[in-house]
Amino acid sequence: MGEGRYVIGDAAWRTHPYALARSSIAHKLAQLSAELQGDEKIPEYSVRVGEPASEAPLVSRRGGYGLAISARGLSLRGADADGLFWGLVTCERLLLESGGKSLPELVISDWPEIAVRIHHDDVSRKQVSRLADFKRIVRLLSSFKISHYTLYLEDMLHLKSFPDIGEGRGKLTPDEVAAIVREGELHNVEVFPTFQLIGHQENLLALPKYAHLGRAVFQSMSSLDPAKPEVREFLIRAIDDVCALFPSKLFGMGFDETQGVDRQTFVAHANWCAEQLAKRGKTPLMWADMIYNHFGCETLQLLHPSIVPINWTYEPSLPVPHQRELEAQGRPVWGYAGYNNWCAFMPDFERAKDYLSTWAKQLEGRSDAALAASMWGDDGYENSRDLCWNLFAYFAEASWSGPDADRASFERRFQRAFYGAELPELEHMLGSLASRLSHPPGWYWRLHRRNANALFRLATAEPAIADQMRADEQVLEAALTSLGASRAAARREAEHLDHVAVGLERLLSVTRRMAFAHRHLANADPVARARDGMALADELIAVRDRYRDVWLRHNKSENVEVSLAVFDRVADSFRALAASSARMGDNATFAPMDLGERADTCFLDIAGIPIGIGAAHGVPFRFAGIDRTHAKLAGSNKVVGLGFEPASLRDLHLVVTAPKPADEQPMPALRVELSLRGKSVFSEDLSLITHLCDWWAPMGEHMWAGGGYTYVDRSRVTSAFAPDSYYGLMDVHGFAIPEGVVADRLTLTSLIGAEINVFAVTLERR
């Protein structure tokens, strides 16, 4: 740094005509100056303004530049076209900080530690920007000197050959893609697709027209089946369509978390896909998790030479797991870090920086290195895609500056650049919030989805949470107060802090719901509970509406209803507390049985089931009290016996879950027996899969769901209760009890060693 300043005034910016052929350089120069001049005497990838006292330093590193500013002028010299552009970005930032009038005397030698820096944006989990917002993202990434932007697509791209794929989900149109790519060209950000060529196609395979392309597995179909000729026919046309939309030479082809595919088939399909992409002038990128988790790192030696493996890991440990083993196979291995923003309303920002810093250290000094940071939207992007711009910028600095990145001053510098002012209260809040709350970020995200019954049971099982929630509520109220002060102090991008506010409000809502559950455990006043339950429901809907408004500020309207439904379902459960206490119980037709002391476990993962009597499709069930949830048959020949007054029975209704069998084949698991005065009068063995299924992802809507409702005999099994987005309980019925049979006891006997859970039993009388 020098002492003086260069006042630019109306001076022309001069550059070699060759540099102006690059659209990004021409565009940036036009933004910086009203007058441009081509000058063949100036070296390629150089710019001069005025009469600089000295030439800019010569930087030879890829993407680097030298900049010299004296009181008489400016000299900028790029190592290549990218370097010249990033040097112009630095000039733009210096001008912005000075109000656009002058530049400080200085000499800069600058280059990226990691040549390829990729922002990975998941637009397949329901949250999709409108076009104007995609352009805004590109411009901001460019201002951070992030060189590449990849859109994670799955079925969220309009394919010319298959126009029905992704319909109604807000998929990107060809015109939108062309505009995003063009914006990238203007701002030196290369936009390329990550389009799955085998796995994570659950949305596609859920469409009846395309289900035949899937690999048959016990879980919900997620992977294409490479053994089917029609899959390759489909992919050839899909690859052509995607390549026609994205001119970049890079093509992310996925290959992570595939199902039902062995090593030989996996390698053969990867090589076939790579060959197709190579023919079209593309460099195929492939995630390597299947290789190191299942097939062995030596599998890399069998892959097509054009394939670039990518190691993704989100832990702050050096060396990065698997990186050395993968690199030992003889080809460059790219890295994917993560922003830590998934399944959390407010991520642990400092831990995310740990992830990003770790990868930057791992790749330090690698001339062929590339690093991406991933933003994922698991379960519908209830977290905001727009929340973490400081982490995007930290990734940019860590990957550009490597060991010279200054973490200690980063937030202050980011705030000056992004908000136009230092916001110390915001810096403190973001940096300390995760450590000041009583639980990790994902805990609150999970509880947000739990209904009132689940929270009552949790409050019973863990009474210490009451004090924790009171403390958390104070922390979050103070955070919202400090955020208001920061918003008032921000000179630009103040509306961005609305994303932070909604994240804090949702956290606060969770703490208040848990506090309500603890408060009313000991409060027998139904009027007070009804009043407070309605107030909580109203508060939750107010947060829901603000969440919706912030979503719609930048994103398409499609899919927002998925996240809003979570708010609505939980709010309804609190409203139900205020409803009439009259419930359907024992009557002439149905006799709900009481498991009583047989219910011996508080199963918190699925504790959103009714407390006491609850009805499903007109059938009443009696569930356990507040401190229990179900009877557990752990091991073969374990028995639950229920006696009752002698009655002629038409049917039985059992709410029961059982695990997926190891060999994924039906097998007898639970004997259902009716007896009269000790003598058996009816018996049936219920089978896993056919009659009994697990309680996780019951409709088979998740790629890892196994043994859910998808595979049962639908004539015998009916969905009964959905305690949570992830969990579901089934009513097993349709027992062929002969007419005239009278019984006074029901016995359930486990026939397998694995755990069977009995939640409720109802007799249906004749």
Coordinates of C-alpha atoms in Angstrom, one line a residue, residues 41-460:
K41 CA 0.6 -1.9 -28.0
I42 CA -0.7 -3.2 -24.7
P43 CA 0.2 -6.8 -23.9
E44 CA -2.6 -9.4 -24.1
Y45 CA -4.7 -9.7 -21.0
S46 CA -3.6 -6.3 -19.8
V47 CA -5.4 -3.0 -19.0
R48 CA -4.0 0.5 -18.5
V49 CA -5.6 3.6 -17.2
G50 CA -3.7 7.0 -17.2
E51 CA 0.0 6.8 -17.2
P52 CA 1.0 4.3 -14.4
A53 CA 4.4 4.8 -12.8
S54 CA 5.3 1.1 -13.3
E55 CA 4.0 -2.0 -14.9
A56 CA 1.9 -4.4 -12.8
P57 CA 3.8 -7.5 -11.5
L58 CA 3.9 -10.5 -13.7
V59 CA 2.0 -13.4 -12.2
S60 CA 2.3 -16.7 -14.0
R61 CA -0.1 -18.8 -11.9
R62 CA -3.3 -19.8 -13.6
G63 CA -6.1 -17.3 -12.9
G64 CA -3.7 -14.9 -11.3
Y65 CA -3.0 -11.2 -12.0
G66 CA -0.8 -8.3 -11.0
L67 CA -2.1 -4.8 -10.3
A68 CA -0.1 -1.6 -9.8
I69 CA -1.8 1.7 -9.0
S70 CA 0.1 5.0 -8.6
A71 CA -1.0 8.6 -8.4
R72 CA -0.7 8.8 -12.2
G73 CA -2.5 5.6 -13.3
L74 CA -3.3 1.9 -13.2
S75 CA -1.7 -1.1 -14.7
L76 CA -3.3 -4.5 -14.6
R77 CA -1.8 -7.7 -16.1
G78 CA -3.5 -11.1 -16.0
A79 CA -1.7 -14.4 -16.3
D80 CA -4.6 -15.4 -18.7
A81 CA -8.1 -14.2 -19.5
D82 CA -9.4 -15.5 -16.2
G83 CA -6.7 -13.6 -14.3
L84 CA -7.5 -10.4 -16.1
F85 CA -11.1 -10.7 -15.3
W86 CA -10.5 -11.4 -11.6
G87 CA -8.1 -8.4 -11.5
L88 CA -11.0 -6.3 -12.9
V89 CA -13.2 -7.6 -10.1
T90 CA -10.6 -6.4 -7.6
C91 CA -10.6 -2.9 -9.3
E92 CA -14.4 -2.9 -9.1
R93 CA -14.3 -3.7 -5.4
L94 CA -11.7 -1.0 -4.7
L95 CA -13.8 1.6 -6.6
L96 CA -16.9 0.5 -4.7
E97 CA -15.2 1.1 -1.4
S98 CA -14.1 4.6 -2.5
G99 CA -17.4 5.6 -3.9
G100 CA -16.3 5.2 -7.5
K101 CA -14.0 8.2 -7.6
S102 CA -10.5 7.1 -6.9
L103 CA -8.2 4.2 -6.2
P104 CA -5.5 3.8 -3.5
E105 CA -1.8 3.5 -4.4
L106 CA -0.9 -0.2 -4.1
V107 CA 0.8 -3.1 -5.7
I108 CA -0.9 -6.5 -5.8
S109 CA 0.3 -10.0 -6.8
D110 CA -2.7 -12.3 -6.6
W111 CA -3.6 -15.8 -7.7
P112 CA -6.0 -18.6 -6.6
E113 CA -4.6 -21.4 -4.5
I114 CA -7.2 -23.7 -6.1
A115 CA -7.8 -23.1 -9.8
V116 CA -11.3 -24.4 -10.1
R117 CA -13.8 -23.2 -7.4
I118 CA -17.3 -24.5 -7.7
H119 CA -20.5 -23.5 -6.0
H120 CA -22.9 -26.5 -6.0
D121 CA -26.6 -25.6 -5.9
D122 CA -29.2 -28.2 -5.2
V123 CA -32.4 -27.1 -7.1
S124 CA -34.0 -30.6 -7.1
R125 CA -35.3 -30.6 -3.5
K126 CA -38.2 -28.3 -4.2
Q127 CA -36.7 -24.8 -3.8
V128 CA -36.0 -23.3 -7.3
S129 CA -35.0 -19.7 -8.0
R130 CA -36.8 -17.6 -10.5
L131 CA -34.6 -16.5 -13.4
A132 CA -33.8 -13.0 -11.9
D133 CA -32.5 -14.7 -8.8
F134 CA -30.4 -17.2 -10.7
K135 CA -28.8 -14.2 -12.4
R136 CA -28.3 -12.5 -9.0
I137 CA -26.6 -15.6 -7.7
V138 CA -24.2 -15.7 -10.7
R139 CA -23.3 -12.0 -10.2
L140 CA -22.6 -12.5 -6.5
L141 CA -20.5 -15.6 -7.1
S142 CA -18.5 -13.7 -9.6
S143 CA -17.9 -10.9 -7.1
F144 CA -16.4 -13.6 -4.8
K145 CA -14.2 -14.9 -7.7
I146 CA -16.0 -18.3 -7.7
S147 CA -15.2 -19.7 -11.1
H148 CA -17.9 -22.3 -11.6
Y149 CA -21.6 -22.8 -10.8
T150 CA -23.2 -26.2 -11.1
L151 CA -26.9 -26.8 -10.9
Y152 CA -27.9 -30.2 -9.3
L153 CA -30.8 -31.2 -11.5
E154 CA -32.2 -34.7 -11.1
D155 CA -35.6 -34.3 -12.9
M156 CA -35.6 -30.5 -12.7
L157 CA -34.7 -29.8 -16.3
H158 CA -37.0 -29.6 -19.3
L159 CA -35.7 -32.3 -21.7
K160 CA -36.7 -31.8 -25.3
S161 CA -37.1 -35.6 -25.8
F162 CA -39.0 -36.1 -22.5
P163 CA -41.1 -33.0 -21.9
D164 CA -43.3 -34.6 -19.2
I165 CA -40.4 -35.2 -16.8
G166 CA -40.4 -32.7 -13.9
E167 CA -43.7 -31.3 -15.0
G168 CA -45.3 -29.1 -12.3
R169 CA -42.2 -29.1 -10.1
G170 CA -40.8 -25.8 -11.3
K171 CA -38.2 -27.4 -13.6
L172 CA -35.8 -25.1 -15.6
T173 CA -36.8 -24.4 -19.1
P174 CA -34.4 -24.2 -22.0
D175 CA -34.8 -20.4 -22.1
E176 CA -34.0 -20.1 -18.4
V177 CA -30.9 -22.3 -18.8
A178 CA -29.7 -20.2 -21.7
A179 CA -30.1 -17.0 -19.7
I180 CA -28.3 -18.4 -16.7
V181 CA -25.4 -19.6 -18.9
R182 CA -25.3 -16.3 -20.7
E183 CA -25.1 -14.5 -17.3
G184 CA -22.3 -16.8 -16.4
E185 CA -20.4 -15.9 -19.6
L186 CA -20.8 -12.2 -18.8
H187 CA -19.4 -12.6 -15.3
N188 CA -16.8 -15.3 -15.9
V189 CA -18.7 -18.0 -14.0
E190 CA -18.9 -21.3 -16.0
V191 CA -22.2 -22.9 -15.5
F192 CA -22.4 -26.7 -15.9
P193 CA -25.0 -29.4 -15.1
T194 CA -24.9 -32.1 -12.5
F195 CA -27.4 -34.5 -14.0
Q196 CA -27.7 -38.0 -12.5
L197 CA -27.1 -40.8 -15.0
I198 CA -27.9 -43.7 -12.7
G199 CA -28.9 -42.9 -9.0
H200 CA -31.1 -40.4 -7.3
Q201 CA -33.8 -40.6 -9.9
E202 CA -36.6 -41.4 -7.4
N203 CA -38.8 -38.6 -8.8
L204 CA -38.4 -39.8 -12.4
L205 CA -39.0 -43.5 -11.5
A206 CA -42.1 -42.6 -9.5
L207 CA -43.7 -41.7 -12.8
P208 CA -45.6 -44.7 -14.2
K209 CA -44.3 -44.0 -17.7
Y210 CA -40.6 -44.3 -16.6
A211 CA -40.9 -46.9 -13.8
H212 CA -39.7 -49.6 -16.1
L213 CA -36.3 -48.0 -16.3
G214 CA -35.6 -48.6 -12.6
R215 CA -33.5 -51.1 -10.9
A216 CA -35.8 -53.4 -8.8
V217 CA -34.8 -53.2 -5.2
F218 CA -36.6 -53.6 -1.9
Q219 CA -36.5 -49.8 -1.2
S220 CA -38.3 -47.2 -3.2
M221 CA -36.7 -47.3 -6.7
S222 CA -34.0 -44.7 -7.0
S223 CA -31.5 -46.0 -9.6
L224 CA -31.8 -46.6 -13.3
D225 CA -31.1 -50.3 -14.3
P226 CA -28.0 -50.4 -16.6
A227 CA -28.8 -53.9 -17.6
K228 CA -31.9 -52.8 -19.5
P229 CA -31.3 -51.7 -23.1
E230 CA -34.1 -49.1 -22.9
V231 CA -32.1 -47.3 -20.1
R232 CA -29.3 -46.6 -22.5
E233 CA -31.8 -45.5 -25.2
F234 CA -33.3 -43.1 -22.7
L235 CA -29.9 -41.8 -21.5
I236 CA -28.5 -41.2 -25.1
R237 CA -31.5 -38.9 -25.7
A238 CA -31.3 -37.3 -22.3
I239 CA -27.5 -36.7 -22.5
D240 CA -28.0 -35.0 -25.9
D241 CA -30.7 -32.8 -24.5
V242 CA -28.6 -31.7 -21.5
C243 CA -25.5 -31.2 -23.5
A244 CA -27.4 -29.0 -26.0
L245 CA -28.4 -26.7 -23.1
F246 CA -25.0 -26.4 -21.4
P247 CA -21.9 -25.5 -23.5
S248 CA -19.5 -26.1 -20.7
K249 CA -17.1 -29.0 -21.1
L250 CA -17.9 -30.2 -17.6
F251 CA -20.7 -32.6 -16.9
G252 CA -21.4 -33.9 -13.5
M253 CA -22.9 -37.4 -14.0
G254 CA -23.6 -38.2 -10.3
F255 CA -23.2 -42.0 -9.6
D256 CA -23.5 -41.4 -5.8
E257 CA -25.6 -43.6 -3.5
T258 CA -26.7 -46.0 -6.2
Q259 CA -28.9 -49.0 -5.3
G260 CA -28.8 -52.6 -6.3
V261 CA -25.8 -52.3 -8.7
D262 CA -22.7 -54.5 -8.3
R263 CA -19.1 -53.4 -9.0
Q264 CA -18.9 -54.8 -12.5
T265 CA -22.2 -53.3 -13.6
F266 CA -21.3 -50.0 -11.9
V267 CA -18.0 -49.7 -13.7
A268 CA -19.4 -50.8 -17.1
H269 CA -22.2 -48.2 -16.9
A270 CA -19.8 -45.4 -15.7
N271 CA -17.5 -46.2 -18.6
W272 CA -20.4 -46.2 -21.1
C273 CA -21.7 -42.9 -19.8
A274 CA -18.2 -41.4 -19.9
E275 CA -17.7 -42.6 -23.5
Q276 CA -21.0 -40.9 -24.5
L277 CA -19.9 -37.7 -22.8
A278 CA -16.4 -37.8 -24.3
K279 CA -17.9 -38.1 -27.8
R280 CA -19.8 -34.9 -27.1
G281 CA -16.6 -33.1 -25.9
K282 CA -17.5 -33.3 -22.2
T283 CA -15.3 -34.1 -19.2
P284 CA -17.4 -36.4 -16.9
L285 CA -17.3 -35.8 -13.2
M286 CA -18.3 -38.6 -10.9
W287 CA -18.8 -38.8 -7.1
A288 CA -16.6 -41.5 -5.6
D289 CA -18.5 -42.5 -2.5
M290 CA -19.7 -45.8 -4.0
I291 CA -16.0 -46.6 -4.9
Y292 CA -14.5 -46.0 -1.4
N293 CA -17.6 -47.2 0.5
H294 CA -18.4 -50.4 -1.5
F295 CA -16.1 -51.3 -4.3
G296 CA -12.6 -50.3 -3.2
C297 CA -10.4 -47.4 -4.3
E298 CA -8.6 -49.6 -6.8
T299 CA -11.8 -49.6 -8.8
L300 CA -10.7 -46.2 -10.1
Q301 CA -8.1 -48.0 -12.3
L302 CA -11.0 -49.6 -14.2
L303 CA -12.7 -46.4 -15.1
H304 CA -12.6 -44.5 -18.4
P305 CA -9.6 -42.2 -18.4
S306 CA -11.7 -39.1 -18.9
I307 CA -13.6 -39.6 -15.6
V308 CA -12.7 -37.2 -12.9
P309 CA -13.5 -38.7 -9.5
I310 CA -14.9 -36.4 -6.7
N311 CA -14.4 -37.1 -3.1
W312 CA -17.2 -35.6 -1.0
T313 CA -16.9 -35.4 2.7
Y314 CA -18.1 -32.9 5.3
E315 CA -15.9 -33.6 8.3
P316 CA -13.1 -31.2 9.5
S317 CA -10.4 -33.8 9.8
L318 CA -7.0 -33.9 8.1
P319 CA -6.1 -35.8 6.0
V320 CA -9.5 -35.7 4.4
P321 CA -10.9 -39.2 4.5
H322 CA -10.3 -41.3 1.4
Q323 CA -8.4 -38.6 -0.4
R324 CA -4.9 -40.2 -0.2
E325 CA -6.2 -43.6 -1.2
L326 CA -8.1 -42.2 -4.2
E327 CA -5.2 -40.1 -5.4
A328 CA -2.9 -43.1 -5.1
Q329 CA -4.8 -44.6 -8.1
G330 CA -3.0 -42.2 -10.4
R331 CA -5.5 -39.5 -11.4
P332 CA -6.5 -36.1 -10.1
V333 CA -9.3 -36.2 -7.5
W334 CA -11.5 -33.2 -7.0
G335 CA -13.0 -32.3 -3.6
Y336 CA -16.5 -31.4 -2.5
A337 CA -17.0 -29.7 0.9
G338 CA -20.3 -28.7 2.3
Y339 CA -21.9 -25.6 3.7
N340 CA -23.5 -27.6 6.6
N341 CA -26.9 -25.9 5.9
W342 CA -29.0 -29.0 5.4
C343 CA -31.6 -30.2 7.9
A344 CA -31.1 -27.0 10.0
F345 CA -32.8 -23.7 10.2
M346 CA -29.6 -22.0 11.2
P347 CA -26.4 -24.0 10.5
D348 CA -23.4 -24.1 12.8
F349 CA -21.5 -21.4 10.8
E350 CA -18.2 -21.9 12.5
R351 CA -18.3 -25.7 12.0
A352 CA -19.0 -25.2 8.3
K353 CA -15.9 -23.0 8.1
D354 CA -14.0 -25.8 9.6
Y355 CA -15.1 -28.1 6.8
L356 CA -14.2 -25.6 4.1
S357 CA -10.8 -24.7 5.7
T358 CA -10.0 -28.4 6.0
W359 CA -10.5 -29.1 2.3
A360 CA -8.5 -26.0 1.3
K361 CA -5.6 -27.2 3.4
Q362 CA -5.9 -30.7 1.9
L363 CA -5.6 -29.3 -1.6
E364 CA -2.9 -26.7 -0.9
G365 CA -0.2 -26.6 -3.5
R366 CA -2.0 -28.8 -6.1
S367 CA -1.8 -27.2 -9.5
D368 CA -4.6 -29.5 -10.8
A369 CA -6.9 -29.0 -7.7
A370 CA -10.6 -28.3 -7.9
L371 CA -12.9 -27.8 -4.9
A372 CA -16.6 -27.4 -4.7
A373 CA -18.9 -26.6 -1.8
S374 CA -22.3 -28.2 -1.8
M375 CA -25.6 -26.8 -0.7
W376 CA -28.2 -29.6 -0.1
G377 CA -31.9 -29.3 0.4
D378 CA -32.8 -32.6 2.1
D379 CA -36.5 -33.1 2.8
G380 CA -37.7 -30.1 0.8
Y381 CA -35.3 -27.3 1.5
E382 CA -37.1 -26.1 4.7
N383 CA -33.7 -24.3 5.2
S384 CA -33.3 -21.3 3.0
R385 CA -31.0 -21.5 0.0
D386 CA -30.3 -17.8 0.4
L387 CA -29.3 -17.9 4.1
C388 CA -25.6 -18.7 3.8
W389 CA -24.0 -16.0 1.6
N390 CA -21.3 -15.5 4.2
L391 CA -20.4 -19.2 3.9
F392 CA -20.3 -19.0 0.1
A393 CA -17.9 -16.1 0.5
Y394 CA -15.8 -18.0 3.1
F395 CA -15.5 -20.9 0.7
A396 CA -14.4 -18.4 -2.0
E397 CA -11.7 -17.0 0.3
A398 CA -10.5 -20.4 1.6
S399 CA -10.2 -21.8 -1.9
W400 CA -8.6 -18.6 -3.4
S401 CA -6.2 -17.7 -0.5
G402 CA -5.5 -21.1 0.9
P403 CA -3.2 -20.8 3.9
D404 CA -3.4 -17.0 3.7
A405 CA -7.1 -16.9 4.3
D406 CA -7.8 -14.7 7.3
R407 CA -10.6 -16.3 9.2
A408 CA -10.4 -14.0 12.2
S409 CA -11.3 -10.9 10.2
F410 CA -13.4 -12.6 7.6
E411 CA -16.9 -11.8 8.9
R412 CA -16.1 -8.1 9.3
R413 CA -14.7 -7.9 5.8
F414 CA -17.6 -9.9 4.4
Q415 CA -20.1 -7.6 6.0
R416 CA -18.4 -4.5 4.6
A417 CA -18.5 -6.0 1.1
F418 CA -22.0 -7.5 1.3
Y419 CA -24.0 -5.2 3.6
G420 CA -21.9 -2.1 3.2
A421 CA -21.2 -1.8 6.9
E422 CA -19.6 -3.8 9.7
L423 CA -22.3 -5.5 11.8
P424 CA -20.6 -6.7 15.0
E425 CA -23.8 -7.9 16.7
L426 CA -24.5 -10.1 13.6
E427 CA -21.0 -11.4 13.6
H428 CA -21.3 -12.4 17.3
M429 CA -24.7 -13.9 16.9
L430 CA -23.8 -16.1 13.9
G431 CA -20.5 -17.1 15.4
S432 CA -21.8 -18.1 18.8
L433 CA -25.4 -19.2 18.4
A434 CA -24.8 -22.9 17.8
S435 CA -22.6 -23.1 20.9
R436 CA -25.1 -21.2 23.1
L437 CA -28.1 -23.4 22.3
S438 CA -28.6 -26.5 24.2
H439 CA -28.8 -28.9 21.2
P440 CA -27.2 -29.2 17.8
P441 CA -29.0 -27.5 14.9
G442 CA -30.5 -30.7 13.5
W443 CA -32.3 -31.4 16.8
Y444 CA -34.6 -28.3 16.5
W445 CA -35.2 -29.1 12.8
R446 CA -36.4 -32.5 13.7
L447 CA -38.6 -31.3 16.6
H448 CA -40.2 -28.7 14.2
R449 CA -41.8 -31.6 12.5
R450 CA -43.1 -33.3 15.6
N451 CA -46.8 -32.9 16.6
A452 CA -48.1 -32.0 20.0
N453 CA -48.3 -35.6 21.2
A454 CA -44.7 -36.2 20.4
L455 CA -43.6 -33.2 22.4
F456 CA -45.7 -34.2 25.4
R457 CA -44.0 -37.6 25.4
L458 CA -40.6 -36.1 25.0
A459 CA -41.3 -33.7 27.9
T460 CA -42.2 -36.7 30.0

